[in-house]
PDB file of C-alpha atoms in Angstrom:
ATOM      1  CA  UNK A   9      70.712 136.431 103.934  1.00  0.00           C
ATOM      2  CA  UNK A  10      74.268 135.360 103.347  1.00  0.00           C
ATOM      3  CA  UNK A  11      76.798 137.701 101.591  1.00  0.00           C
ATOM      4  CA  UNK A  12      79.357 135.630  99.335  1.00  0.00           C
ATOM      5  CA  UNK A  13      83.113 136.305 100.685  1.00  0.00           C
ATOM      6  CA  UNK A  14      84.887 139.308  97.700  1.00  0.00           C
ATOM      7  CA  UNK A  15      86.826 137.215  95.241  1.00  0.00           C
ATOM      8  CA  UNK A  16      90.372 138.857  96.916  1.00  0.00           C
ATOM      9  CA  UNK A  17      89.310 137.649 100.430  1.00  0.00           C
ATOM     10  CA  UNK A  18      88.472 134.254  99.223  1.00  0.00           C
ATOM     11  CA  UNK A  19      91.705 134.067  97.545  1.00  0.00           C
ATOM     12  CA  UNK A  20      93.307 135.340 101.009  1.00  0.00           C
ATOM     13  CA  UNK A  21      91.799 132.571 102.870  1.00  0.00           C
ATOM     14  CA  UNK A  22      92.463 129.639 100.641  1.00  0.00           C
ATOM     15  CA  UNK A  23      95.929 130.836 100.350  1.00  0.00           C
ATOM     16  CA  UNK A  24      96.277 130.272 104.528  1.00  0.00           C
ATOM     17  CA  UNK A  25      94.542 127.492 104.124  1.00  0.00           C
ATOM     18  CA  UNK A  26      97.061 125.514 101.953  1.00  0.00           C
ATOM     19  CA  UNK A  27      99.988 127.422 103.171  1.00  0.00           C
ATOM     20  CA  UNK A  28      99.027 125.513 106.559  1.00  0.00           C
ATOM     21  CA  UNK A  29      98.382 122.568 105.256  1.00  0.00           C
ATOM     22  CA  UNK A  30     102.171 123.107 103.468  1.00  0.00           C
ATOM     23  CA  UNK A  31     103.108 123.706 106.988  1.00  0.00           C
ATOM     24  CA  UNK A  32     101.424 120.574 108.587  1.00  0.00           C
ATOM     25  CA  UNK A  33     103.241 118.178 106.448  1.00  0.00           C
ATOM     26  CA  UNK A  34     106.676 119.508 106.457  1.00  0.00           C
ATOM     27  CA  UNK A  35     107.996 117.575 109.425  1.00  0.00           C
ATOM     28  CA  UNK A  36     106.765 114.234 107.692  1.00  0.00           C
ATOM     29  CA  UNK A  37     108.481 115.471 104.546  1.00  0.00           C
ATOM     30  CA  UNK A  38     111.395 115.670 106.369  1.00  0.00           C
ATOM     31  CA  UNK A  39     111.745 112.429 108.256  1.00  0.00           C
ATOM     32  CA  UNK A  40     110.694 110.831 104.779  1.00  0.00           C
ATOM     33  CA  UNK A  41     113.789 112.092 103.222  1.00  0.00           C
ATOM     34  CA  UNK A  42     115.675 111.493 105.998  1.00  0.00           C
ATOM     35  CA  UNK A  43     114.254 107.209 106.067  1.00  0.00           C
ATOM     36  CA  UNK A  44     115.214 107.263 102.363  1.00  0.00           C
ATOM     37  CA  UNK A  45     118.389 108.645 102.276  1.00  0.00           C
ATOM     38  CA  UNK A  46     119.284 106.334 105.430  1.00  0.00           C
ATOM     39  CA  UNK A  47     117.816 103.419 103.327  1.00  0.00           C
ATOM     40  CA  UNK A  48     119.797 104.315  99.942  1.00  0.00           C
ATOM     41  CA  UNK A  49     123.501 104.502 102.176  1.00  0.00           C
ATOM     42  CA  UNK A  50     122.261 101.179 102.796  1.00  0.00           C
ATOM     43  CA  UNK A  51     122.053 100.255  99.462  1.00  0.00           C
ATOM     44  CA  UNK A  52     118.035  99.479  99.919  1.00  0.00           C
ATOM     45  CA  UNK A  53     116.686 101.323  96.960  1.00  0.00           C
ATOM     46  CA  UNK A  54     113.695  99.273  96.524  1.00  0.00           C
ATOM     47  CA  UNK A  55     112.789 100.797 100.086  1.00  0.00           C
ATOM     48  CA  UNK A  56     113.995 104.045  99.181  1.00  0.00           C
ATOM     49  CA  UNK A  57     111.815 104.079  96.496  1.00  0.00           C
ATOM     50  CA  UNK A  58     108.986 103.460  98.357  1.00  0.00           C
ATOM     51  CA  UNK A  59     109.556 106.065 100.843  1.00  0.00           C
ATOM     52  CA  UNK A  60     110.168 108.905  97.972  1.00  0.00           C
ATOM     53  CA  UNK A  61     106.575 107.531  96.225  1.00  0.00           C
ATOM     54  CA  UNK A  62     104.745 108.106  99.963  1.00  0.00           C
ATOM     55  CA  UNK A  63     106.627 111.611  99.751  1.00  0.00           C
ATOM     56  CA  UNK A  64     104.945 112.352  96.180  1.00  0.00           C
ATOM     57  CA  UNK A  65     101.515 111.224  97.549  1.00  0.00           C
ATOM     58  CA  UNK A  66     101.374 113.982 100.390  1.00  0.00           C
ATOM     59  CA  UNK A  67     100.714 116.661  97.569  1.00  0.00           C
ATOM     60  CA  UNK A  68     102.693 119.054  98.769  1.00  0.00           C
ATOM     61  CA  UNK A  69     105.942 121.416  97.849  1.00  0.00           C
ATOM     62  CA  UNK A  70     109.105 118.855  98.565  1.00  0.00           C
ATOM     63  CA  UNK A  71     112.428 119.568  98.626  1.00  0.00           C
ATOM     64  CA  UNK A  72     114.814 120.093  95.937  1.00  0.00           C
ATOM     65  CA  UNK A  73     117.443 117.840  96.514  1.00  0.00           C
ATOM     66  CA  UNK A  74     114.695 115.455  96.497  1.00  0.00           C
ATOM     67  CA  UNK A  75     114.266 115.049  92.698  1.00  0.00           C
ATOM     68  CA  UNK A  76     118.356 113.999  92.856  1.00  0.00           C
ATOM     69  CA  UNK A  77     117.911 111.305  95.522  1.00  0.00           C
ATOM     70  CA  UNK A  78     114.953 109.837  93.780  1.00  0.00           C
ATOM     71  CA  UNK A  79     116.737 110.386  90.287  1.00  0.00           C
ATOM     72  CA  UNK A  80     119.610 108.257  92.013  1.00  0.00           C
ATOM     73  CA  UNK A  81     117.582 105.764  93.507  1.00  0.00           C
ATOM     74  CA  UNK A  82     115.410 105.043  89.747  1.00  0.00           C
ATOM     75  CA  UNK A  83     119.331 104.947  88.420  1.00  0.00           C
ATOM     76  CA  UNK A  84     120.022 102.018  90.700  1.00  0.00           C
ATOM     77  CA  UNK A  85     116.535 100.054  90.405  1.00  0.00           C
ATOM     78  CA  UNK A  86     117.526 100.295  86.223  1.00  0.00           C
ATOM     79  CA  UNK A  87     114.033 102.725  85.478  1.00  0.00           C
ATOM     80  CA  UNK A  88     116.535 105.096  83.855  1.00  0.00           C
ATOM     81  CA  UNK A  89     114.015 106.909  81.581  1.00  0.00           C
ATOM     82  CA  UNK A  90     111.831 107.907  84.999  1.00  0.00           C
ATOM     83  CA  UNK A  91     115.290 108.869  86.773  1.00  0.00           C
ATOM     84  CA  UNK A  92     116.509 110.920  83.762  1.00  0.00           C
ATOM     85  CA  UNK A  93     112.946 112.916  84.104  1.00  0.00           C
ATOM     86  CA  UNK A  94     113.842 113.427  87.808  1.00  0.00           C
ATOM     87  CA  UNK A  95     117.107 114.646  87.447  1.00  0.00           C
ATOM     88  CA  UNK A  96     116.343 116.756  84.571  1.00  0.00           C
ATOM     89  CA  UNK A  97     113.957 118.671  87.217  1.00  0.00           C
ATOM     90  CA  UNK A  98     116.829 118.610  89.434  1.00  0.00           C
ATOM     91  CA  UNK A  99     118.937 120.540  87.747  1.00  0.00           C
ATOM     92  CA  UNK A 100     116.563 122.724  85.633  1.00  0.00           C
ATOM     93  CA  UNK A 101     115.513 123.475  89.274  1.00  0.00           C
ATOM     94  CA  UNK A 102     118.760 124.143  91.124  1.00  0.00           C
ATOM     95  CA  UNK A 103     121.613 124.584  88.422  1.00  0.00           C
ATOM     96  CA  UNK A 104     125.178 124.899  89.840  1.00  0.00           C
ATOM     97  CA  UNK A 105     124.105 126.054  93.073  1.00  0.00           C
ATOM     98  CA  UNK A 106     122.512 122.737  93.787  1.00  0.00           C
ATOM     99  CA  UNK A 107     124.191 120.765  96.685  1.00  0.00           C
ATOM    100  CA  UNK A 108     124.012 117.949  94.491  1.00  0.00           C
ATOM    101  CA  UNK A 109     125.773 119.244  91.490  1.00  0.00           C
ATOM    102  CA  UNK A 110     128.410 117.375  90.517  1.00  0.00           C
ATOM    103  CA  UNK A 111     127.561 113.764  91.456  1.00  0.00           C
ATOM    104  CA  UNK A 112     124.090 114.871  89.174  1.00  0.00           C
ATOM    105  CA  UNK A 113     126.665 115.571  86.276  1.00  0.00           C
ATOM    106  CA  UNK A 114     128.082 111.891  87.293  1.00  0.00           C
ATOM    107  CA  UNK A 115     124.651 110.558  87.335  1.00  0.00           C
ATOM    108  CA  UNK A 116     123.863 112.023  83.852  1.00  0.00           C
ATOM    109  CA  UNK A 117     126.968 110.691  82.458  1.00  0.00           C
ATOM    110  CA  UNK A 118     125.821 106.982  83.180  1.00  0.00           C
ATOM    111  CA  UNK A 119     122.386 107.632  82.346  1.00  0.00           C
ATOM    112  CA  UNK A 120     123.500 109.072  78.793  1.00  0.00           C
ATOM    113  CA  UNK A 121     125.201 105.303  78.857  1.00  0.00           C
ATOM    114  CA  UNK A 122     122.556 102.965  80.427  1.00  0.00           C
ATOM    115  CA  UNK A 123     120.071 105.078  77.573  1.00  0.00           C
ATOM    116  CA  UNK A 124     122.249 104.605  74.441  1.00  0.00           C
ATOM    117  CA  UNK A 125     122.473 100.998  75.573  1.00  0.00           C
ATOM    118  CA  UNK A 126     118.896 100.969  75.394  1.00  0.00           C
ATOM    119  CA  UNK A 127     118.117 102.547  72.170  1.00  0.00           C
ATOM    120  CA  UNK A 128     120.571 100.350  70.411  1.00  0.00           C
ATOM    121  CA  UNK A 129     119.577  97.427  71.532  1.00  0.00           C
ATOM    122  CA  UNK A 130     118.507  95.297  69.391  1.00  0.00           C
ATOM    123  CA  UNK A 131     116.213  92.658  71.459  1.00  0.00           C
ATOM    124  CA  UNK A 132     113.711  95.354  72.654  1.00  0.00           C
ATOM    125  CA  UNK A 133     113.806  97.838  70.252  1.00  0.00           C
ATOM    126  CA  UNK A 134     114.502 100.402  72.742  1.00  0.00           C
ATOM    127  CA  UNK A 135     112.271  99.486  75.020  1.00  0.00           C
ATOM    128  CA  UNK A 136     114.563  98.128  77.953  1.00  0.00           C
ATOM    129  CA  UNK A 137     113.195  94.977  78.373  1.00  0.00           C
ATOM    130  CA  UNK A 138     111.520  92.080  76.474  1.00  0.00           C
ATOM    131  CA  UNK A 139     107.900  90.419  77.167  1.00  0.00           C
ATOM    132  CA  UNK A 140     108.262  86.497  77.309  1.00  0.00           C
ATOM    133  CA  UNK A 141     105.793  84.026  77.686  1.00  0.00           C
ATOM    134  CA  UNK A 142     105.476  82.979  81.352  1.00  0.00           C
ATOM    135  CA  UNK A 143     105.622  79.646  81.800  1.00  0.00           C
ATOM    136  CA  UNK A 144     104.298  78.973  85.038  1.00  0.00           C
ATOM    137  CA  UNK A 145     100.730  79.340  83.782  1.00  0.00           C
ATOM    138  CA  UNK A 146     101.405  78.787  80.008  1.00  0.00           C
ATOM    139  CA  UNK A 147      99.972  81.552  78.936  1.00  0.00           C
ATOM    140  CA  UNK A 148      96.582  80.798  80.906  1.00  0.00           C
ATOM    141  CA  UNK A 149      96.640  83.638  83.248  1.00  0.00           C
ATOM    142  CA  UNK A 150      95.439  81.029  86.009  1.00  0.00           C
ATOM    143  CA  UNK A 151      96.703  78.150  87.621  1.00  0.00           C
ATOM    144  CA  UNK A 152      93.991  75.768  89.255  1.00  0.00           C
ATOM    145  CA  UNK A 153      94.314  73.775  92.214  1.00  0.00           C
ATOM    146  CA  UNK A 154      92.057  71.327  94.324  1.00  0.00           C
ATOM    147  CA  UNK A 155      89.088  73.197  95.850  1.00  0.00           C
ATOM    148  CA  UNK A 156      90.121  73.408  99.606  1.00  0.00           C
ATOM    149  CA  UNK A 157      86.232  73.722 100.271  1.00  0.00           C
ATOM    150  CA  UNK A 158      85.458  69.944  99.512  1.00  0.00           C
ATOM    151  CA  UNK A 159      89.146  68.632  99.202  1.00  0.00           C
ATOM    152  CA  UNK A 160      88.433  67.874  95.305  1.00  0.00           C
ATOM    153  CA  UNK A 161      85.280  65.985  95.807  1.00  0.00           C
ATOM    154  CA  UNK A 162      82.828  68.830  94.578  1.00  0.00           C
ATOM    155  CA  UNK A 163      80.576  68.123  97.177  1.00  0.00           C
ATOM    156  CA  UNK A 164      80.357  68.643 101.183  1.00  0.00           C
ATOM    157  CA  UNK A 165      78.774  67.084 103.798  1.00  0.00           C
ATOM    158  CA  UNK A 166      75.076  68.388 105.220  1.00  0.00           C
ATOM    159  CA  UNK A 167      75.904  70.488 108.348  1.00  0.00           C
ATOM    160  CA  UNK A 168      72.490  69.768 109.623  1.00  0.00           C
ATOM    161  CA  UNK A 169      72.075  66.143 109.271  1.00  0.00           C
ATOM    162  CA  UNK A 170      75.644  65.314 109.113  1.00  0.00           C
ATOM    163  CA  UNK A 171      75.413  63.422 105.695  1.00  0.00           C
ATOM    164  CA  UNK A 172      72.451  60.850 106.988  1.00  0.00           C
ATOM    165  CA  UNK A 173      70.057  62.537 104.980  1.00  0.00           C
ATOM    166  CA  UNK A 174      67.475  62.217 108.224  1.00  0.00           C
ATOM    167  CA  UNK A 175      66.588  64.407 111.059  1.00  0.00           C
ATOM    168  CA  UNK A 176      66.135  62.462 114.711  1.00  0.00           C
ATOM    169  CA  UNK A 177      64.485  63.763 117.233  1.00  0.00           C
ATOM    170  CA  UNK A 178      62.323  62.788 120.340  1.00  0.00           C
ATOM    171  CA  UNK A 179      58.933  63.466 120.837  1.00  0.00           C
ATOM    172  CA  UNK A 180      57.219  64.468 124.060  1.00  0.00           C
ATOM    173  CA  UNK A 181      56.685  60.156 125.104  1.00  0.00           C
ATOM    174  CA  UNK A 182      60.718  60.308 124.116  1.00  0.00           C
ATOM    175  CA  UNK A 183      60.156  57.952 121.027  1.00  0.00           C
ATOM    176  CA  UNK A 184      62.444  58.733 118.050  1.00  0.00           C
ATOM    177  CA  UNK A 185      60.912  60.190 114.878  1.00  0.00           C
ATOM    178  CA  UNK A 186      62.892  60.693 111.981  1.00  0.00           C
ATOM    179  CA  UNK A 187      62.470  63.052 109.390  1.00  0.00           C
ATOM    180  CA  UNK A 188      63.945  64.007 105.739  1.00  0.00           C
ATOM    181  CA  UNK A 189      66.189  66.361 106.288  1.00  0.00           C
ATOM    182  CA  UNK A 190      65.174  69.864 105.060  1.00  0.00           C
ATOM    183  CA  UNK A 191      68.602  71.328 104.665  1.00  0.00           C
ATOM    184  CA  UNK A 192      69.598  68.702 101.903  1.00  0.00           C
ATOM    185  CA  UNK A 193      66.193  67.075 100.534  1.00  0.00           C
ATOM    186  CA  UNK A 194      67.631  63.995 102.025  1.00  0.00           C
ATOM    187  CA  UNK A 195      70.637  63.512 100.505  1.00  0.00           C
ATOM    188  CA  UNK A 196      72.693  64.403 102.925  1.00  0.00           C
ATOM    189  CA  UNK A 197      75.201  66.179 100.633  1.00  0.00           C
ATOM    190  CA  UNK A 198      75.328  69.482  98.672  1.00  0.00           C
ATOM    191  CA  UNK A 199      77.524  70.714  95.786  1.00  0.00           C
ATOM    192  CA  UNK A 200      80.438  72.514  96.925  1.00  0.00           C
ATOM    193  CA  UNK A 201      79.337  76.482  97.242  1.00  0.00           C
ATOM    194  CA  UNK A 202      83.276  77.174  96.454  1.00  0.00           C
ATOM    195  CA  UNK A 203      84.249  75.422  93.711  1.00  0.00           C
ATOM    196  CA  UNK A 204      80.516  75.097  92.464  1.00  0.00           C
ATOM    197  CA  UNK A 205      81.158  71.176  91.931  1.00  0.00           C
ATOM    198  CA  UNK A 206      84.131  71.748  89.436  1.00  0.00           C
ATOM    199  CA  UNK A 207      86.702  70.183  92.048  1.00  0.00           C
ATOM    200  CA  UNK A 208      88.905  72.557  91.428  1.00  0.00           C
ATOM    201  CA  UNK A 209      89.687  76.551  92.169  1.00  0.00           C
ATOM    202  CA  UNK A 210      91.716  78.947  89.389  1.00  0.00           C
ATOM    203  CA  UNK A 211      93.202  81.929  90.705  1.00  0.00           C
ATOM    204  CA  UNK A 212      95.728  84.352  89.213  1.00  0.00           C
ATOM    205  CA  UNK A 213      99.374  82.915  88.380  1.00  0.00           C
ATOM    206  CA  UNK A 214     101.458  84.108  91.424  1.00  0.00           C
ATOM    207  CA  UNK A 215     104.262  84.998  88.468  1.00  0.00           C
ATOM    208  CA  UNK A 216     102.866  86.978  85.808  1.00  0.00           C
ATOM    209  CA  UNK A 217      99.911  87.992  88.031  1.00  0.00           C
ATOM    210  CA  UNK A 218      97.360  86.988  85.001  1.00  0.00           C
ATOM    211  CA  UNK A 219      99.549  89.098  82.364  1.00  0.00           C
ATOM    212  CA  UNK A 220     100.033  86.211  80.405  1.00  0.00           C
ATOM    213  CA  UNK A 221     103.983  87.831  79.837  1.00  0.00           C
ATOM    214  CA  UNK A 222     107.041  88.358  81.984  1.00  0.00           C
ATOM    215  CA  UNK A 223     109.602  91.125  81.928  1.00  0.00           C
ATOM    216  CA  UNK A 224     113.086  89.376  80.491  1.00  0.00           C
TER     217      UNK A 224
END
């Protein structure tokens, strides 16, 4: 018979247990920040900001200066209301004795801006940007283009009879028989399996990814 672990020792145990996983992951945690602060001297926060997001995905305790650099890195891609949340932590978390103090006062001071701008603003109602009708697809959410299958014909040629609608073959004097082809009924063609005889493929617009709107 098996005895179920005392609640403390269980406790004891999953405690090691995520204080090595903790452990496992902090040399990726570091060279993360390390690629992302590299990548914001650049002046490549769109990279940046990928690097912090595959930070936030390893589920595990990060570092505190971390909530600046990704604060500073929202600033500069214009999501101000996520990089005011970040920074907020930031300081909440570290105060004055953060390394990052003062250039997170700096920060604050042109996020109080870049959000009043926002809230007064009259074309989005506060909301930072406007929804416009994309134009690509005209509202369709598709574009459609000629069915690469059958090159806009709705219909491809019998891979068995090679559009003659007849099977040939010799028989044992090596006379020629023909027969209807089985593949096609003998017609030698079939409706295109892609485009299901419609000539023509929709997919989603490339611009507004089927949204119908765009970001102005």
């Amino acid at each position: 018979m098996v005895r179920a672990l005392p609640v403390f020792l269980f406790s004891f145990l999953l405690s090691i247990t995520c204080l090595q996983a903790q452990t496992s992951s902090e040399p990726l945690v570091n060279q993360y920040l390390e690629q992302a602060k590299n990548l914001m001297y650049e002046g490549k926060y769109q990279d940046a900001n990928v690097v912090f997001r595959k930070m936030l995905a390893l589920n595990t305790t990060l570092p505190e200066d971390m909530s600046y650099l990704f604060a500073e890195t929202l600033y500069h891609l214009g999501q101000h209301k996520n990089s005011q949340n970040f920074l907020t932590k930031y300081l909440t978390l570290t105060g004055r004795a953060g390394s990052y103090y003062e250039p997170a006062l700096e920060l604050q001071e042109l996020l109080d801006v870049a959000m009043r701008a926002v809230t007064n603003c009259r074309f989005c109602n506060g909301a930072g940007f406007r929804l416009v009708d994309c134009t690509t697809c005209n509202q369709e959410g598709t574009l459609d283009k000629t069915c690469p299958n059958c090159q806009g014909h709705g219909r491809t040629q019998c891979q068995k009879c090679y559009g003659e609608g007849v099977l040939v073959s010799l028989n044992k004097l090596g006379t020629r028989q023909y027969a209807t082809c089985d593949n096609c009924d003998g017609k030698g063609i079939h409706t295109c399996r892609v485009c299901v005889g419609t000539k023509v493929i929709s997919s989603p617009c490339p611009t507004c990814l089927g949204s119908l709107k765009l970001r102005s």
